[in-house]
mmCIF file of C-alpha atoms in Angstrom:
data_model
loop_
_atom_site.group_PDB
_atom_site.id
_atom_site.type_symbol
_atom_site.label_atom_id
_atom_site.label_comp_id
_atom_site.label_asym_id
_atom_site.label_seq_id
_atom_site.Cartn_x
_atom_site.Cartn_y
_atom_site.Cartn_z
ATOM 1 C CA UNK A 1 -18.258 20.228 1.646
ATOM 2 C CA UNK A 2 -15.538 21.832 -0.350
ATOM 3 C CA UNK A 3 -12.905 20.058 -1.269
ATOM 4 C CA UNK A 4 -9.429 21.753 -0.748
ATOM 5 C CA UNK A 5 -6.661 21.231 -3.910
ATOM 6 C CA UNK A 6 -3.190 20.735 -2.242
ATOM 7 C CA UNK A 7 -0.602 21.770 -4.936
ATOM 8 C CA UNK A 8 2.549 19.703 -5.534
ATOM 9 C CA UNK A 9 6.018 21.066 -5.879
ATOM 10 C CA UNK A 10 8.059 21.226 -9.172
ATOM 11 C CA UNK A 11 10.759 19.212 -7.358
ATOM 12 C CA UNK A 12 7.957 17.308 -5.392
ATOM 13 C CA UNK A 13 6.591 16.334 -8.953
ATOM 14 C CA UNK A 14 10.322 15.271 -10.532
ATOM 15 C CA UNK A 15 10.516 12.547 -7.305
ATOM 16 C CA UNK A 16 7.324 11.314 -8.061
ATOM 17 C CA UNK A 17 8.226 10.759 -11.987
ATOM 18 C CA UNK A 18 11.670 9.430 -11.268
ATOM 19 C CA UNK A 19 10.829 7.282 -7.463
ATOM 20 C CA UNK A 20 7.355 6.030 -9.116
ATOM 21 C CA UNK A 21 5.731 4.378 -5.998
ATOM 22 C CA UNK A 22 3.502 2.226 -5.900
ATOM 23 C CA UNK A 23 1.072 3.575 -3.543
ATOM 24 C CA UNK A 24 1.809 7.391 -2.225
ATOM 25 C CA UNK A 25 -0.901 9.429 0.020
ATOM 26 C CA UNK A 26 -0.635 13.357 -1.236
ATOM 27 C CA UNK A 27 -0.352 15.786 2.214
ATOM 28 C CA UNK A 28 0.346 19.221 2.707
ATOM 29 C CA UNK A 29 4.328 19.237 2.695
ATOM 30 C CA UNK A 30 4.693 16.653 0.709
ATOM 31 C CA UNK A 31 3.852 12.857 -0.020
ATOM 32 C CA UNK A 32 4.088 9.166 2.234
ATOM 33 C CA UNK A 33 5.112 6.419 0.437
ATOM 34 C CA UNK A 34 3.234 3.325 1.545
ATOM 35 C CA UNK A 35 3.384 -0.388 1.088
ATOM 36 C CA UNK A 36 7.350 -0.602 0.595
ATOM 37 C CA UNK A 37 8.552 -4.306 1.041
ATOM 38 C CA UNK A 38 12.049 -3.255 1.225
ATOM 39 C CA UNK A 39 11.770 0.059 3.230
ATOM 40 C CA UNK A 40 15.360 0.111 4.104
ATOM 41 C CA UNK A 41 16.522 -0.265 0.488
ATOM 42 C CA UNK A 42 13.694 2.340 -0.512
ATOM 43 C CA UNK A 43 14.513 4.857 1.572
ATOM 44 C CA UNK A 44 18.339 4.858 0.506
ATOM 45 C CA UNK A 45 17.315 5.059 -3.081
ATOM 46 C CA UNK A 46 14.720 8.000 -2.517
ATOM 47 C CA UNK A 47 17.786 9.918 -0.544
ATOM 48 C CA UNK A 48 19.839 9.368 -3.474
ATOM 49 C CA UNK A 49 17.326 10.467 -5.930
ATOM 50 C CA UNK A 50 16.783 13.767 -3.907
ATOM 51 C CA UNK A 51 20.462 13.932 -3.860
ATOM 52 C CA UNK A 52 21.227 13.064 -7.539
ATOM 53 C CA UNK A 53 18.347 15.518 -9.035
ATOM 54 C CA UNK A 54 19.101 18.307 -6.270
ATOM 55 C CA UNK A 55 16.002 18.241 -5.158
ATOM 56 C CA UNK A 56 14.853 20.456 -2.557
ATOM 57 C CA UNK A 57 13.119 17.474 -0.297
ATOM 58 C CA UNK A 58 13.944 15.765 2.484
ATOM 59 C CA UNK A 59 13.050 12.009 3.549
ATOM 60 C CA UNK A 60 11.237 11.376 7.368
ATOM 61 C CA UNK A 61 10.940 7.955 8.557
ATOM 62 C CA UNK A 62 9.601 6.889 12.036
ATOM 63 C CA UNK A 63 9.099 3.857 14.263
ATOM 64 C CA UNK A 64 4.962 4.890 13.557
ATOM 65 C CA UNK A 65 5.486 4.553 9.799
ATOM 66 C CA UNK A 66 7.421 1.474 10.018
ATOM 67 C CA UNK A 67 4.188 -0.245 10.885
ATOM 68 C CA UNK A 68 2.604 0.327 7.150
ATOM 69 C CA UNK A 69 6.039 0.288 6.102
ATOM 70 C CA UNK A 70 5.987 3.491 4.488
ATOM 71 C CA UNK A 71 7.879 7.080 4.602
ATOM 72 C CA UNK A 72 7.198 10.500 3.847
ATOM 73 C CA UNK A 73 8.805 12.788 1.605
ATOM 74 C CA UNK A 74 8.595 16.302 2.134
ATOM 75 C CA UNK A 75 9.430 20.028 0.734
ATOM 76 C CA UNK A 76 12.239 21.570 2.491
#
């Protein structure tokens, strides 16, 4: 089986350094942030970062992701 590399974004890679999750799952877009206790207060502070840095990401949440409480963040 060959295993496909899924490169990550300058700006992608600046969120990661500055957010530092926890736990994060790599996709092809971008990354989901799991296990967040405070997903409310988590999400705010990953829209600021992206706003602060001028990144060019953007933060999806859904009722789905709520159950794992986690959210994605993905390359515009």
């Amino acid at each position: 089986m060959e295993k496909i590399q899924t490169k990550i974004s300058l700006d992608l890679q600046k969120f990661i350094d500055k957010f530092e999750p926890n736990k994060f799952k790599l996709m092809s877009n971008g990354i989901e942030v799991r296990g967040v206790n405070d997903i409310h207060r988590a999400i705010a502070g990953a829209k600021d970062l992206i706003t602060r840095l001028q990144l060019n990401l953007i933060v999806a949440h859904n009722a789905e992701m709520l159950s794992y409480r986690g959210f994605e963040v993905n390359n515009i």
